[in-house]
C-alpha atoms as an extended CHARMM CRD file, in Angstrom:
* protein
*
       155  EXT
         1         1  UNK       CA            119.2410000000       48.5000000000       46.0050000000  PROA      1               0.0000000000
         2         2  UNK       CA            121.3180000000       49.4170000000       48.8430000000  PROA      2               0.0000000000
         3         3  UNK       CA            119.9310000000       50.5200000000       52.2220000000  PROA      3               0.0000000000
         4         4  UNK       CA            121.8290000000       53.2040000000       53.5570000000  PROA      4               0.0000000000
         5         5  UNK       CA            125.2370000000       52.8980000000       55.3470000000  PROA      5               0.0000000000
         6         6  UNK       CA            123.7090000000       54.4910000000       58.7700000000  PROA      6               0.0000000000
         7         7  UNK       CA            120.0830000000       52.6240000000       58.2100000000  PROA      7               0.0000000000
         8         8  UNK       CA            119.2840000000       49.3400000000       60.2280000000  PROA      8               0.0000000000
         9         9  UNK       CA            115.6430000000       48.0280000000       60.1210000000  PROA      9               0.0000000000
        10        10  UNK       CA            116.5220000000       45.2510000000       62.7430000000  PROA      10              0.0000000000
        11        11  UNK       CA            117.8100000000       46.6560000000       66.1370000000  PROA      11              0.0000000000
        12        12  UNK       CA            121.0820000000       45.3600000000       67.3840000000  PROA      12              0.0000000000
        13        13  UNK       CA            121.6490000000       42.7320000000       69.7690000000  PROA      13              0.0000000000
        14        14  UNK       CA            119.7220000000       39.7250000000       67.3640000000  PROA      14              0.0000000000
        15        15  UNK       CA            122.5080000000       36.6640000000       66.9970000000  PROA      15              0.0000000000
        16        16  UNK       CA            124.1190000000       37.2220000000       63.5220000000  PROA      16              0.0000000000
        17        17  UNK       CA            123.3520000000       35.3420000000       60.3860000000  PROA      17              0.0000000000
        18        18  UNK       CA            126.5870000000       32.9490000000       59.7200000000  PROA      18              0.0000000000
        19        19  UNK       CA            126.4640000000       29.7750000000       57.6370000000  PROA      19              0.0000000000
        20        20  UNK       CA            126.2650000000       26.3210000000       58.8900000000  PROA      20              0.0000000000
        21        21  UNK       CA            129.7170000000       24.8370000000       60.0060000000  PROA      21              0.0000000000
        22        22  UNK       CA            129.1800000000       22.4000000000       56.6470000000  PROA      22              0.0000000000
        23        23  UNK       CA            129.3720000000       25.5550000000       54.5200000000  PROA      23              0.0000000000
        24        24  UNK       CA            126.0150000000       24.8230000000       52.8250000000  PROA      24              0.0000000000
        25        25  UNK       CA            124.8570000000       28.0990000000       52.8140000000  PROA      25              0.0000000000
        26        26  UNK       CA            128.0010000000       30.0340000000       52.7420000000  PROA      26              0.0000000000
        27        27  UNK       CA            127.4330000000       31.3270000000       48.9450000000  PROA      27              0.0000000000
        28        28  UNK       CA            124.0790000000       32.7140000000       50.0500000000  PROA      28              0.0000000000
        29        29  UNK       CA            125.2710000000       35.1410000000       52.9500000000  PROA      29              0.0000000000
        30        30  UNK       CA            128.5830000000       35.5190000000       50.3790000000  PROA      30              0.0000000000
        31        31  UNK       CA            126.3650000000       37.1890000000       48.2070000000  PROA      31              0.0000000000
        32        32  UNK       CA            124.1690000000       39.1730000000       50.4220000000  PROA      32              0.0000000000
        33        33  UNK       CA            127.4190000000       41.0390000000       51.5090000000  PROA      33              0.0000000000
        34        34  UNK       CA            128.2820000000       41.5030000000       47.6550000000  PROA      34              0.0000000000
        35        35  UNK       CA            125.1240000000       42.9240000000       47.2680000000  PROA      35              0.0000000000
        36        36  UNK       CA            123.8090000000       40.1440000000       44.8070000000  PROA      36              0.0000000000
        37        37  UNK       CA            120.7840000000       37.7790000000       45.9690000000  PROA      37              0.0000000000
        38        38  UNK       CA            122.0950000000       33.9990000000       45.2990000000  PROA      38              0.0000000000
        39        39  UNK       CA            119.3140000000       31.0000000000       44.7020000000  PROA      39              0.0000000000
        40        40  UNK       CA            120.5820000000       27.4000000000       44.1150000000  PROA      40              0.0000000000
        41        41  UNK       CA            119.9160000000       26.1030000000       40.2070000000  PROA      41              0.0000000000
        42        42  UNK       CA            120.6310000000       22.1360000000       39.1300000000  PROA      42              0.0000000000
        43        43  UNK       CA            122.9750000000       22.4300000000       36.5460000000  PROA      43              0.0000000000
        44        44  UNK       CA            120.9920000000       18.7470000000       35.7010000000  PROA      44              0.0000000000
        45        45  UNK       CA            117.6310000000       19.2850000000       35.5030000000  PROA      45              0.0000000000
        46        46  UNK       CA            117.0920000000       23.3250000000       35.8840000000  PROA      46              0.0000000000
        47        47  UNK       CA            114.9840000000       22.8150000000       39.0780000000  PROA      47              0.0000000000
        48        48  UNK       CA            115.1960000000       26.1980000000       41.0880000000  PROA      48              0.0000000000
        49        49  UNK       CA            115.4330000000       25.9940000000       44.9650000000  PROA      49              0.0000000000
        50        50  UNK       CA            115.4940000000       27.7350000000       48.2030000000  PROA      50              0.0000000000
        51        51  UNK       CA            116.4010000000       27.1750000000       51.2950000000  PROA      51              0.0000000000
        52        52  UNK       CA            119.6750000000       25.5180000000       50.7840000000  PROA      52              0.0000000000
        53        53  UNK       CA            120.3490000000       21.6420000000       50.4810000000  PROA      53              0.0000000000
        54        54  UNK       CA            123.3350000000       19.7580000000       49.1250000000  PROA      54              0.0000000000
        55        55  UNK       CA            120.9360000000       17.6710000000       46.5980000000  PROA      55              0.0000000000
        56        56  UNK       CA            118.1840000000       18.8390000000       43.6060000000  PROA      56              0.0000000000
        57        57  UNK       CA            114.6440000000       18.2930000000       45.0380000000  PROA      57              0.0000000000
        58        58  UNK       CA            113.7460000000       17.4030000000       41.2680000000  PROA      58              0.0000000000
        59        59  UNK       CA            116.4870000000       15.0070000000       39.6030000000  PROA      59              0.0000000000
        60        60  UNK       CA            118.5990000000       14.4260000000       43.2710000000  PROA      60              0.0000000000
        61        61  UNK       CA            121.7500000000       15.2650000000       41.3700000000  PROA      61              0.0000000000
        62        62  UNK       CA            124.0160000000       16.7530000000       43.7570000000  PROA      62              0.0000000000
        63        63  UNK       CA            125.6990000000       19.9480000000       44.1760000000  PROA      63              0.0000000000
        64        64  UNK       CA            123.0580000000       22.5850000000       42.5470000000  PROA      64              0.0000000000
        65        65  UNK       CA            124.4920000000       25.5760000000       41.2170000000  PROA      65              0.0000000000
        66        66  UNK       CA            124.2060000000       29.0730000000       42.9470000000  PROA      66              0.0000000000
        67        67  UNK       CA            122.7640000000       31.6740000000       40.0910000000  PROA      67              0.0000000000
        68        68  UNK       CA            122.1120000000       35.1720000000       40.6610000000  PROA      68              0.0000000000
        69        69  UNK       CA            119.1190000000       36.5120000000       40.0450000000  PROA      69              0.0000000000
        70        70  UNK       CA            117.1850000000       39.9510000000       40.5310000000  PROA      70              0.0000000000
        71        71  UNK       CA            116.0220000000       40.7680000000       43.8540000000  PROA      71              0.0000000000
        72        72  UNK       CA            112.4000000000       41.3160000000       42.5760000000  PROA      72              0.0000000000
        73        73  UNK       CA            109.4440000000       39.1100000000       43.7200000000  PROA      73              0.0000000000
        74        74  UNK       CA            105.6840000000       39.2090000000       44.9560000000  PROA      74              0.0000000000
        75        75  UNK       CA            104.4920000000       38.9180000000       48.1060000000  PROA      75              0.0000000000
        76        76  UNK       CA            102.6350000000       35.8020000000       48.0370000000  PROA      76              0.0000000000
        77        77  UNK       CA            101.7740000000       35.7770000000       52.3370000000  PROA      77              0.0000000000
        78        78  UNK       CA            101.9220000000       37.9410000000       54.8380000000  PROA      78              0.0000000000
        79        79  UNK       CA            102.1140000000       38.7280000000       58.7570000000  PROA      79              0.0000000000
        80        80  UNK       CA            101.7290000000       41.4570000000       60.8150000000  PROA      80              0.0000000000
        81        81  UNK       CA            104.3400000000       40.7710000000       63.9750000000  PROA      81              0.0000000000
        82        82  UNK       CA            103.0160000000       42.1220000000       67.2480000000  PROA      82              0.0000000000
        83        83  UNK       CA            104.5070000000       39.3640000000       69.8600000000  PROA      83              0.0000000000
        84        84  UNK       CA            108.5020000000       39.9360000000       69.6180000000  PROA      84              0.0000000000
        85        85  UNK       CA            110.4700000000       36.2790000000       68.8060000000  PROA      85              0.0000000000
        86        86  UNK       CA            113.4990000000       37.8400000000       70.5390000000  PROA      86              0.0000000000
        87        87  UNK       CA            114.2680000000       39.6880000000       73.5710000000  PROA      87              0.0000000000
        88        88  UNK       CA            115.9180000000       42.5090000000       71.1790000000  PROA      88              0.0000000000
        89        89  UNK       CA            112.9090000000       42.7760000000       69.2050000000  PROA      89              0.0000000000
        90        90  UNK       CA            110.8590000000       43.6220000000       72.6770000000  PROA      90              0.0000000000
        91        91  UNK       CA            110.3590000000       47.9250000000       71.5810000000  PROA      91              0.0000000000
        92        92  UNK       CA            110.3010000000       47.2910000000       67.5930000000  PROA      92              0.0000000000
        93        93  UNK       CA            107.0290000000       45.4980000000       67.1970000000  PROA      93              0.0000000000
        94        94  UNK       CA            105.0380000000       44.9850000000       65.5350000000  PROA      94              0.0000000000
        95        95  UNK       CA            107.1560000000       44.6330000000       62.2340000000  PROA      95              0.0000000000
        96        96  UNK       CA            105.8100000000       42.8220000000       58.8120000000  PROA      96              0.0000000000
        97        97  UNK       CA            107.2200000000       39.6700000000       57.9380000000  PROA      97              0.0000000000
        98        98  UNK       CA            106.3430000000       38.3150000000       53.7950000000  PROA      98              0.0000000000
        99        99  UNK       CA            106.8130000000       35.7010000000       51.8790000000  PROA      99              0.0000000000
       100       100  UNK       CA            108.0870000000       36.8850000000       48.7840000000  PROA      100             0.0000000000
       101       101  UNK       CA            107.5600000000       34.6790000000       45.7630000000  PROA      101             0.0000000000
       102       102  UNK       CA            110.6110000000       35.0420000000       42.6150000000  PROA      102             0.0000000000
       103       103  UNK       CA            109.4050000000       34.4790000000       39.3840000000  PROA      103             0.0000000000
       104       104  UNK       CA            112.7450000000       34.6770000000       37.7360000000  PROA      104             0.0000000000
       105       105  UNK       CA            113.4880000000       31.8390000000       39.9800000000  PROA      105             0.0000000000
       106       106  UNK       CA            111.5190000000       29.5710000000       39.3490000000  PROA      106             0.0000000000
       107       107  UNK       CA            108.9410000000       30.8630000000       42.0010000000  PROA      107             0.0000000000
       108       108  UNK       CA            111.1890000000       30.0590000000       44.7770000000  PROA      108             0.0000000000
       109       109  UNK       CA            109.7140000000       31.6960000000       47.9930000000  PROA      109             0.0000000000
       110       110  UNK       CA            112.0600000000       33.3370000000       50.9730000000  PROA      110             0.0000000000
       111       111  UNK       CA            110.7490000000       34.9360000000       54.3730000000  PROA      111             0.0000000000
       112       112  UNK       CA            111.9000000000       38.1110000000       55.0430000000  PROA      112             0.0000000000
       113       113  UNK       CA            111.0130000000       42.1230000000       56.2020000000  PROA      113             0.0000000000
       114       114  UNK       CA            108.9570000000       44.2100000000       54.5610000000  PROA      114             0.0000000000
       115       115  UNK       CA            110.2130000000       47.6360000000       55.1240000000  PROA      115             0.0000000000
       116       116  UNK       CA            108.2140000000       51.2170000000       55.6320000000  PROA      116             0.0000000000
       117       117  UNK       CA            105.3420000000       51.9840000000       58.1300000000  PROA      117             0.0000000000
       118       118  UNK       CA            104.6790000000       48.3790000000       60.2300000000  PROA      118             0.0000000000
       119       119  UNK       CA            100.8840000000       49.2460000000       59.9050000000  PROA      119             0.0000000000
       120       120  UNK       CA            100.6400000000       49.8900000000       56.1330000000  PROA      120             0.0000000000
       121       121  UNK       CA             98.0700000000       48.1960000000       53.9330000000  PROA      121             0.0000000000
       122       122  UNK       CA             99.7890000000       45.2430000000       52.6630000000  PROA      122             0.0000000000
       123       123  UNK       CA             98.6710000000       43.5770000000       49.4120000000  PROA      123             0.0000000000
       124       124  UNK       CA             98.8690000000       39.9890000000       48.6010000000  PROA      124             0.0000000000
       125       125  UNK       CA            100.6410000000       39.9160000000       45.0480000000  PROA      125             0.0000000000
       126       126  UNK       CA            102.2630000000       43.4540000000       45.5150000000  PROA      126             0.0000000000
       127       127  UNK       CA            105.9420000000       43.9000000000       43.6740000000  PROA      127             0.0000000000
       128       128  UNK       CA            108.4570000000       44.3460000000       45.9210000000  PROA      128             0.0000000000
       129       129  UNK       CA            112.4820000000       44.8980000000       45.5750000000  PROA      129             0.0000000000
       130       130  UNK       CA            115.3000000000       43.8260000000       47.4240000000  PROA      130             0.0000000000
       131       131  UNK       CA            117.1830000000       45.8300000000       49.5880000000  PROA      131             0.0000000000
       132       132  UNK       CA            120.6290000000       44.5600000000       51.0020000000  PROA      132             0.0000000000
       133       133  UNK       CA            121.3400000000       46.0310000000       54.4770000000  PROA      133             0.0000000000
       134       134  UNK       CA            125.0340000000       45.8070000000       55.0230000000  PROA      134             0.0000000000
       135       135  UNK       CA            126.1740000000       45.1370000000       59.0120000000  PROA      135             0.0000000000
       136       136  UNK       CA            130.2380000000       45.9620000000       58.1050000000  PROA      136             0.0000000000
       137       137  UNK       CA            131.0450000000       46.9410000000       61.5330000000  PROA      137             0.0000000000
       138       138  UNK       CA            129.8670000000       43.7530000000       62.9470000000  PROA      138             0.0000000000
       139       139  UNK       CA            132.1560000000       40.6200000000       63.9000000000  PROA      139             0.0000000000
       140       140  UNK       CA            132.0390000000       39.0550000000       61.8190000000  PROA      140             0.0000000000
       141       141  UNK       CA            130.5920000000       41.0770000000       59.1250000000  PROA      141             0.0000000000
       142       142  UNK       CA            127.1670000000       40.1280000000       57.2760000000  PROA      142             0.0000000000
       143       143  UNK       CA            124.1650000000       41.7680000000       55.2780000000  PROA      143             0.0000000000
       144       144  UNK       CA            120.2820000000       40.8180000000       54.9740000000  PROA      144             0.0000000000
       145       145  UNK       CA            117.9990000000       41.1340000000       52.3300000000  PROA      145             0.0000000000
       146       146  UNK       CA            114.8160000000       43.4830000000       53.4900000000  PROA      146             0.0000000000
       147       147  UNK       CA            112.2080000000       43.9860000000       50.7950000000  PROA      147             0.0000000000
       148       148  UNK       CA            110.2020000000       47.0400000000       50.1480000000  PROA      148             0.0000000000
       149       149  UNK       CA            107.2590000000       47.2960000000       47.8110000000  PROA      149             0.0000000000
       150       150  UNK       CA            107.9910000000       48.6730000000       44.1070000000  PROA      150             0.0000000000
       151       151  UNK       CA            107.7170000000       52.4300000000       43.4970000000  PROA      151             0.0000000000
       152       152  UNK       CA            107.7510000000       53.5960000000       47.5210000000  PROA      152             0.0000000000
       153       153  UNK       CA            110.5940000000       55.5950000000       48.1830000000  PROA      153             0.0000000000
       154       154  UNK       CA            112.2170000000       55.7430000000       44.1490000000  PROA      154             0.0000000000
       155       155  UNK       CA            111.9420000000       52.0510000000       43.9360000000  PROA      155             0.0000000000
């Protein structure tokens, strides 16, 4: 899913999301902006990992694989952000920040937003979905991946 063109859930003025000057996570912000969510596979051993790293945590073959998968998961931890962790985020508190747990990936876990009402009732094991939020204008250009829980708003 797609957030829309003129929607932003982070206000501006937050440093941009680039890889690291080694490339290592290059594929991953690659495919946020291609609207696909990108986890690292060993082609050796199968092992499924996230963050990035240039070796298998399993087999230490390196070079893993990036594979596509799904941008469905479960919130596996939560937090409710009241104290802002940058000086843009000073009038957007509080916000939620999960943990979102991807079965089809091995169970990998990533951090990221949980969109809708900061103060809603949020439930440990919930669905949630992907949504890529797309920053074109920006220099240079880059997109996130927000989450929002199944079935609100036609999910």
């Amino acid at each position: 899913m797609t957030a829309d063109a003129n929607s932003t859930y982070l206000p501006s003025g937050l440093p941009i999301p680039v890889p690291e000057a080694d490339g290592l996570s290059a594929p991953y912000w690659e495919g946020l902006r291609q609207g696909r969510l990108l986890v690292q596979r060993c082609s050796h051993c199968h092992a499924w990992q996230f963050g990035p790293e240039w070796i298998c945590h399993r087999c230490h073959v390196f070079d893993p694989d990036w594979t596509e998968v799904v941008p469905h998961g479960r919130i596996f931890s939560w937090e409710r952000v009241w104290h802002p962790s940058h000086a843009a985020l000073r009038q957007h508190g509080p916000y939620l920040a999960i943990l979102v747990e991807i079965p089809q990936a091995g169970g990998v876990r990533m951090v990221g937003n949980l969109l809708g009402d900061p103060l809603q009732n949020v439930v440990i094991g919930a669905d949630v979905d992907g949504v890529f939020e797309h920053h074109a204008d920006s220099d240079p250009a880059y997109s996130l991946l927000q989450w929002r829980v199944r079935g609100l708003d036609g999910v």
